[in-house]
mmCIF file of C-alpha atoms and ligand atoms in Angstrom:
data_model
loop_
_atom_site.group_PDB
_atom_site.id
_atom_site.type_symbol
_atom_site.label_atom_id
_atom_site.label_comp_id
_atom_site.label_asym_id
_atom_site.label_seq_id
_atom_site.Cartn_x
_atom_site.Cartn_y
_atom_site.Cartn_z
ATOM 1 C CA UNK K 1 71.833 65.654 -200.107
ATOM 2 C CA UNK K 2 68.901 67.273 -201.914
ATOM 3 C CA UNK K 3 69.560 68.454 -205.457
ATOM 4 C CA UNK K 4 68.314 71.838 -206.602
ATOM 5 C CA UNK K 5 65.686 70.061 -208.710
ATOM 6 C CA UNK K 6 64.419 68.037 -205.724
ATOM 7 C CA UNK K 7 64.223 71.185 -203.651
ATOM 8 C CA UNK K 8 62.188 72.976 -206.341
ATOM 9 C CA UNK K 9 59.915 69.931 -206.668
ATOM 10 C CA UNK K 10 59.352 69.716 -202.882
ATOM 11 C CA UNK K 11 58.742 73.442 -202.651
ATOM 12 C CA UNK K 12 56.156 73.316 -205.461
ATOM 13 C CA UNK K 13 54.518 70.275 -203.862
ATOM 14 C CA UNK K 14 54.250 72.012 -200.469
ATOM 15 C CA UNK K 15 52.777 75.135 -202.028
ATOM 16 C CA UNK K 16 50.200 73.076 -203.922
ATOM 17 C CA UNK K 17 49.271 71.085 -200.757
ATOM 18 C CA UNK K 18 48.892 74.319 -198.835
ATOM 19 C CA UNK K 19 46.829 76.090 -201.525
ATOM 20 C CA UNK K 20 44.423 73.104 -201.770
ATOM 21 C CA UNK K 21 43.858 73.266 -198.018
ATOM 22 C CA UNK K 22 43.262 77.021 -198.199
ATOM 23 C CA UNK K 23 40.577 76.435 -200.858
ATOM 24 C CA UNK K 24 38.876 73.941 -198.512
ATOM 25 C CA UNK K 25 39.403 75.670 -195.150
ATOM 26 C CA UNK K 26 40.246 79.334 -195.842
ATOM 27 C CA UNK K 27 39.609 80.616 -192.307
ATOM 28 C CA UNK K 28 41.633 78.076 -190.330
ATOM 29 C CA UNK K 29 44.412 77.874 -192.961
ATOM 30 C CA UNK K 30 44.641 81.688 -192.764
ATOM 31 C CA UNK K 31 47.109 82.124 -195.676
ATOM 32 C CA UNK K 32 47.205 81.076 -199.324
ATOM 33 C CA UNK K 33 50.803 79.874 -199.263
ATOM 34 C CA UNK K 34 53.353 78.724 -196.682
ATOM 35 C CA UNK K 35 55.391 81.380 -194.871
ATOM 36 C CA UNK K 36 58.341 82.647 -196.872
ATOM 37 C CA UNK K 37 61.940 81.987 -195.904
ATOM 38 C CA UNK K 38 62.467 85.481 -194.415
ATOM 39 C CA UNK K 39 59.474 85.189 -192.095
ATOM 40 C CA UNK K 40 60.541 81.672 -191.079
ATOM 41 C CA UNK K 41 64.024 83.018 -190.232
ATOM 42 C CA UNK K 42 62.573 85.941 -188.249
ATOM 43 C CA UNK K 43 60.387 83.576 -186.197
ATOM 44 C CA UNK K 44 63.105 81.018 -185.476
ATOM 45 C CA UNK K 45 65.572 83.798 -184.563
ATOM 46 C CA UNK K 46 63.342 84.543 -181.545
ATOM 47 C CA UNK K 47 63.932 81.066 -180.064
ATOM 48 C CA UNK K 48 66.380 81.653 -177.178
ATOM 49 C CA UNK K 49 69.869 80.277 -177.995
ATOM 50 C CA UNK K 50 69.796 77.942 -174.978
ATOM 51 C CA UNK K 51 66.357 76.504 -175.860
ATOM 52 C CA UNK K 52 66.129 72.717 -176.049
ATOM 53 C CA UNK K 53 62.407 71.957 -176.122
ATOM 54 C CA UNK K 54 59.960 73.590 -178.528
ATOM 55 C CA UNK K 55 56.238 73.311 -179.305
ATOM 56 C CA UNK K 56 54.937 74.351 -182.709
ATOM 57 C CA UNK K 57 51.306 75.358 -183.290
ATOM 58 C CA UNK K 58 49.763 75.282 -186.779
ATOM 59 C CA UNK K 59 52.568 73.637 -188.729
ATOM 60 C CA UNK K 60 50.850 73.560 -192.142
ATOM 61 C CA UNK K 61 53.280 71.899 -194.562
ATOM 62 C CA UNK K 62 56.209 72.189 -192.146
ATOM 63 C CA UNK K 63 58.289 75.192 -193.225
ATOM 64 C CA UNK K 64 58.747 76.298 -189.592
ATOM 65 C CA UNK K 65 59.136 72.673 -188.426
ATOM 66 C CA UNK K 66 62.103 72.219 -190.754
ATOM 67 C CA UNK K 67 63.725 75.461 -189.569
ATOM 68 C CA UNK K 68 63.212 74.543 -185.887
ATOM 69 C CA UNK K 69 64.972 71.216 -186.475
ATOM 70 C CA UNK K 70 67.752 72.995 -188.383
ATOM 71 C CA UNK K 71 68.135 75.226 -185.328
ATOM 72 C CA UNK K 72 69.365 72.033 -183.576
ATOM 73 C CA UNK K 73 66.225 71.153 -181.671
ATOM 74 C CA UNK K 74 66.204 67.339 -181.487
ATOM 75 C CA UNK K 75 63.129 65.701 -183.113
ATOM 76 C CA UNK K 76 62.096 64.140 -179.762
ATOM 77 C CA UNK K 77 62.162 67.611 -178.169
ATOM 78 C CA UNK K 78 59.706 69.051 -180.651
ATOM 79 C CA UNK K 79 55.922 68.688 -180.353
ATOM 80 C CA UNK K 80 53.888 69.789 -183.374
ATOM 81 C CA UNK K 81 50.170 70.621 -183.594
ATOM 82 C CA UNK K 82 48.199 70.710 -186.828
ATOM 83 C CA UNK K 83 44.396 70.688 -186.787
ATOM 84 C CA UNK K 84 43.886 69.776 -190.456
ATOM 85 C CA UNK K 85 44.066 65.942 -190.773
ATOM 86 C CA UNK K 86 45.434 65.983 -194.348
ATOM 87 C CA UNK K 87 48.234 68.356 -193.371
ATOM 88 C CA UNK K 88 48.929 66.361 -190.189
ATOM 89 C CA UNK K 89 49.332 63.178 -192.290
ATOM 90 C CA UNK K 90 51.628 65.051 -194.676
ATOM 91 C CA UNK K 91 53.761 66.213 -191.726
ATOM 92 C CA UNK K 92 53.932 62.661 -190.334
ATOM 93 C CA UNK K 93 55.321 61.474 -193.686
ATOM 94 C CA UNK K 94 57.885 64.259 -193.938
ATOM 95 C CA UNK K 95 58.981 64.289 -190.256
ATOM 96 C CA UNK K 96 58.621 60.669 -189.068
ATOM 97 C CA UNK K 97 60.741 61.264 -185.936
ATOM 98 C CA UNK K 98 58.714 64.236 -184.679
ATOM 99 C CA UNK K 99 55.575 63.920 -182.496
ATOM 100 C CA UNK K 100 52.789 65.321 -184.690
ATOM 101 C CA UNK K 101 49.409 65.808 -182.999
ATOM 102 C CA UNK K 102 46.372 66.252 -185.214
ATOM 103 C CA UNK K 103 44.662 68.293 -182.531
ATOM 104 C CA UNK K 104 43.449 71.738 -181.564
ATOM 105 C CA UNK K 105 46.166 73.923 -180.046
ATOM 106 C CA UNK K 106 43.620 74.727 -177.331
ATOM 107 C CA UNK K 107 44.188 71.159 -175.995
ATOM 108 C CA UNK K 108 47.939 71.622 -175.894
ATOM 109 C CA UNK K 109 48.434 70.744 -172.219
ATOM 110 C CA UNK K 110 46.414 67.506 -172.384
ATOM 111 C CA UNK K 111 48.025 66.515 -175.692
ATOM 112 C CA UNK K 112 51.534 67.225 -174.360
ATOM 113 C CA UNK K 113 50.787 64.815 -171.506
ATOM 114 C CA UNK K 114 49.094 62.167 -173.710
ATOM 115 C CA UNK K 115 51.949 62.183 -176.248
ATOM 116 C CA UNK K 116 54.627 61.720 -173.560
ATOM 117 C CA UNK K 117 56.239 65.084 -174.457
ATOM 118 C CA UNK K 118 55.431 66.533 -171.014
ATOM 119 C CA UNK K 119 57.517 63.811 -169.313
ATOM 120 C CA UNK K 120 60.656 65.517 -170.662
ATOM 121 C CA UNK K 121 59.781 68.749 -168.807
ATOM 122 C CA UNK K 122 58.460 72.163 -169.765
ATOM 123 C CA UNK K 123 59.162 73.772 -173.134
ATOM 124 C CA UNK K 124 61.415 76.788 -173.731
ATOM 125 C CA UNK K 125 59.455 78.233 -176.648
ATOM 126 C CA UNK K 126 56.186 77.957 -178.538
ATOM 127 C CA UNK K 127 56.320 78.885 -182.225
ATOM 128 C CA UNK K 128 52.813 79.723 -183.396
ATOM 129 C CA UNK K 129 51.632 80.320 -186.959
ATOM 130 C CA UNK K 130 47.967 80.218 -185.933
ATOM 131 C CA UNK K 131 45.663 82.875 -187.348
ATOM 132 C CA UNK K 132 45.098 84.402 -183.880
ATOM 133 C CA UNK K 133 43.660 87.587 -185.406
ATOM 134 C CA UNK K 134 40.653 85.793 -186.886
ATOM 135 C CA UNK K 135 39.999 83.647 -183.797
ATOM 136 C CA UNK K 136 37.330 84.361 -181.187
ATOM 137 C CA UNK K 137 38.713 85.910 -178.000
ATOM 138 C CA UNK K 138 37.904 82.832 -175.919
ATOM 139 C CA UNK K 139 39.973 80.622 -178.247
ATOM 140 C CA UNK K 140 42.898 83.082 -178.246
ATOM 141 C CA UNK K 141 42.828 83.109 -174.473
ATOM 142 C CA UNK K 142 42.588 79.313 -174.131
ATOM 143 C CA UNK K 143 45.505 78.787 -176.532
ATOM 144 C CA UNK K 144 47.735 81.292 -174.734
ATOM 145 C CA UNK K 145 46.795 79.931 -171.293
ATOM 146 C CA UNK K 146 47.491 76.321 -172.372
ATOM 147 C CA UNK K 147 50.791 77.370 -173.967
ATOM 148 C CA UNK K 148 52.045 79.127 -170.846
ATOM 149 C CA UNK K 149 51.008 76.100 -168.783
ATOM 150 C CA UNK K 150 53.548 74.110 -170.858
ATOM 151 C CA UNK K 151 56.291 76.773 -170.911
ATOM 152 C CA UNK K 152 58.999 77.201 -168.291
ATOM 153 C CA UNK K 153 58.884 80.500 -166.311
ATOM 154 C CA UNK K 154 61.159 82.291 -168.793
ATOM 155 C CA UNK K 155 59.511 80.658 -171.823
ATOM 156 C CA UNK K 156 58.443 82.601 -174.922
ATOM 157 C CA UNK K 157 55.398 82.375 -177.160
ATOM 158 C CA UNK K 158 56.498 83.498 -180.639
ATOM 159 C CA UNK K 159 53.738 84.499 -183.044
ATOM 160 C CA UNK K 160 53.473 86.270 -186.377
ATOM 161 C CA UNK K 161 50.570 88.342 -187.521
ATOM 162 C CA UNK K 162 49.479 89.865 -190.832
ATOM 163 C CA UNK K 163 47.895 92.813 -189.011
ATOM 164 C CA UNK K 164 49.648 96.076 -188.096
ATOM 165 C CA UNK K 165 49.267 95.669 -184.318
ATOM 166 C CA UNK K 166 49.541 93.034 -181.611
ATOM 167 C CA UNK K 167 47.063 90.245 -182.481
ATOM 168 C CA UNK K 168 46.036 89.722 -178.834
ATOM 169 C CA UNK K 169 43.996 92.454 -177.109
ATOM 170 C CA UNK K 170 45.617 94.118 -174.119
ATOM 171 C CA UNK K 171 42.943 93.002 -171.653
ATOM 172 C CA UNK K 172 43.579 89.332 -172.480
ATOM 173 C CA UNK K 173 47.324 89.849 -171.974
ATOM 174 C CA UNK K 174 46.587 91.579 -168.652
ATOM 175 C CA UNK K 175 44.310 88.794 -167.525
ATOM 176 C CA UNK K 176 46.947 86.166 -168.299
ATOM 177 C CA UNK K 177 49.790 88.261 -166.835
ATOM 178 C CA UNK K 178 51.661 88.485 -170.143
ATOM 179 C CA UNK K 179 53.480 91.189 -172.024
ATOM 180 C CA UNK K 180 54.112 91.498 -175.752
ATOM 181 C CA UNK K 181 57.201 92.734 -177.545
ATOM 182 C CA UNK K 182 57.128 93.598 -181.231
ATOM 183 C CA UNK K 183 59.777 91.801 -183.264
ATOM 184 C CA UNK K 184 60.824 92.030 -186.892
ATOM 185 C CA UNK K 185 58.443 93.128 -189.653
ATOM 186 C CA UNK K 186 58.985 91.072 -192.775
ATOM 187 C CA UNK K 187 57.800 93.038 -195.785
ATOM 188 C CA UNK K 188 59.012 90.443 -198.285
ATOM 189 C CA UNK K 189 56.416 87.861 -197.310
ATOM 190 C CA UNK K 190 52.998 87.229 -198.857
ATOM 191 C CA UNK K 191 51.361 88.974 -197.099
ATOM 192 C CA UNK K 192 53.855 91.073 -195.085
ATOM 193 C CA UNK K 193 53.965 89.946 -191.457
ATOM 194 C CA UNK K 194 55.212 91.081 -188.053
ATOM 195 C CA UNK K 195 56.604 88.874 -185.303
ATOM 196 C CA UNK K 196 55.443 89.321 -181.689
ATOM 197 C CA UNK K 197 56.943 87.636 -178.635
ATOM 198 C CA UNK K 198 54.800 87.049 -175.544
ATOM 199 C CA UNK K 199 56.280 86.319 -172.126
ATOM 200 C CA UNK K 200 55.140 86.334 -168.522
ATOM 201 C CA UNK K 201 55.223 89.760 -166.943
ATOM 202 C CA UNK K 202 54.928 90.948 -163.380
ATOM 203 C CA UNK K 203 53.246 94.270 -164.016
ATOM 204 C CA UNK K 204 52.404 95.588 -167.486
ATOM 205 C CA UNK K 205 50.715 93.905 -170.427
ATOM 206 C CA UNK K 206 52.613 95.738 -173.179
ATOM 207 C CA UNK K 207 56.154 97.033 -172.847
ATOM 208 C CA UNK K 208 56.079 100.200 -174.983
ATOM 209 C CA UNK K 209 59.837 100.875 -174.811
ATOM 210 C CA UNK K 210 60.581 97.526 -176.431
ATOM 211 C CA UNK K 211 58.132 97.999 -179.288
ATOM 212 C CA UNK K 212 60.102 99.012 -182.339
HETATM 213 C C1 SAM D 1 48.848 80.365 -191.554
HETATM 214 S S1 SAM D 1 48.964 78.568 -191.574
HETATM 215 C C2 SAM D 1 50.690 78.422 -191.174
HETATM 216 C C3 SAM D 1 51.351 77.163 -191.673
HETATM 217 C C4 SAM D 1 52.877 77.098 -191.533
HETATM 218 N N1 SAM D 1 53.323 77.118 -190.160
HETATM 219 C C5 SAM D 1 53.524 78.240 -192.259
HETATM 220 O O1 SAM D 1 54.027 79.175 -191.602
HETATM 221 O O2 SAM D 1 53.534 78.213 -193.495
HETATM 222 C C6 SAM D 1 48.114 78.125 -190.062
HETATM 223 C C7 SAM D 1 47.989 76.629 -189.800
HETATM 224 O O3 SAM D 1 47.381 76.435 -188.525
HETATM 225 C C8 SAM D 1 46.452 75.349 -188.561
HETATM 226 N N2 SAM D 1 45.475 75.590 -187.485
HETATM 227 C C9 SAM D 1 44.463 76.496 -187.491
HETATM 228 N N3 SAM D 1 43.808 76.469 -186.313
HETATM 229 C C10 SAM D 1 44.443 75.549 -185.531
HETATM 230 C C11 SAM D 1 44.265 75.089 -184.184
HETATM 231 N N4 SAM D 1 43.291 75.582 -183.423
HETATM 232 N N5 SAM D 1 45.112 74.155 -183.704
HETATM 233 C C12 SAM D 1 46.114 73.641 -184.477
HETATM 234 N N6 SAM D 1 46.339 74.036 -185.759
HETATM 235 C C13 SAM D 1 45.526 74.984 -186.278
HETATM 236 C C14 SAM D 1 45.874 75.436 -189.982
HETATM 237 O O4 SAM D 1 45.325 74.200 -190.392
HETATM 238 C C15 SAM D 1 47.096 75.880 -190.796
HETATM 239 O O5 SAM D 1 47.803 74.773 -191.303
#
């Protein structure tokens, strides 16, 4: 069991790792420190209770990864993407039983097949910490399309954003046949963030009644 001192040491180490990467790659890293515990909880709470297989996009130093595993997702049922090679190596050290792909989330479907993850079936949820807001539209669209290719029909794409509104424009949602539901806003995060959940829809891109 981890002592309080070990936990503080690990936490400080993760923050330092993350900050160094932000100095080097500010746009793709998209935040100066890892997500806070409240935001992590709000994201993981959106994973359906019956979910067994999860894909994580943009794992950074692994704060969401740890919470997904604590949510009883088995390591072999989790597939993690991290584009930054230093962070991907760090994740491999910390989570040796989890499939970590140092790859672009855009290539999710091909990577899920190449890693053997796809053999176990479709995923129930995608947890994404990617900076969708600062991505070009074509990349946003490719990432969402690839994610829904790997999700079962009732699967959810769970995303947080630092902006005040849905990070994906309505026309892209329409084109992909998705709808977005606003989740929890976490003010005690640096910076404050809001969770959005995307799912397949039959008719409308945004479900206004559900947006709180
Ligand atoms: C805002 S950080 C989130 C890190 C961590 N999940 C957290 O919540 O603290 C976004 C992460 O996504 C990674 N990333 C950015 N673009 C990516 C892409 N196209 N594919 C995979 N990872 C990407 C960055 O390297 C960075 O580690």
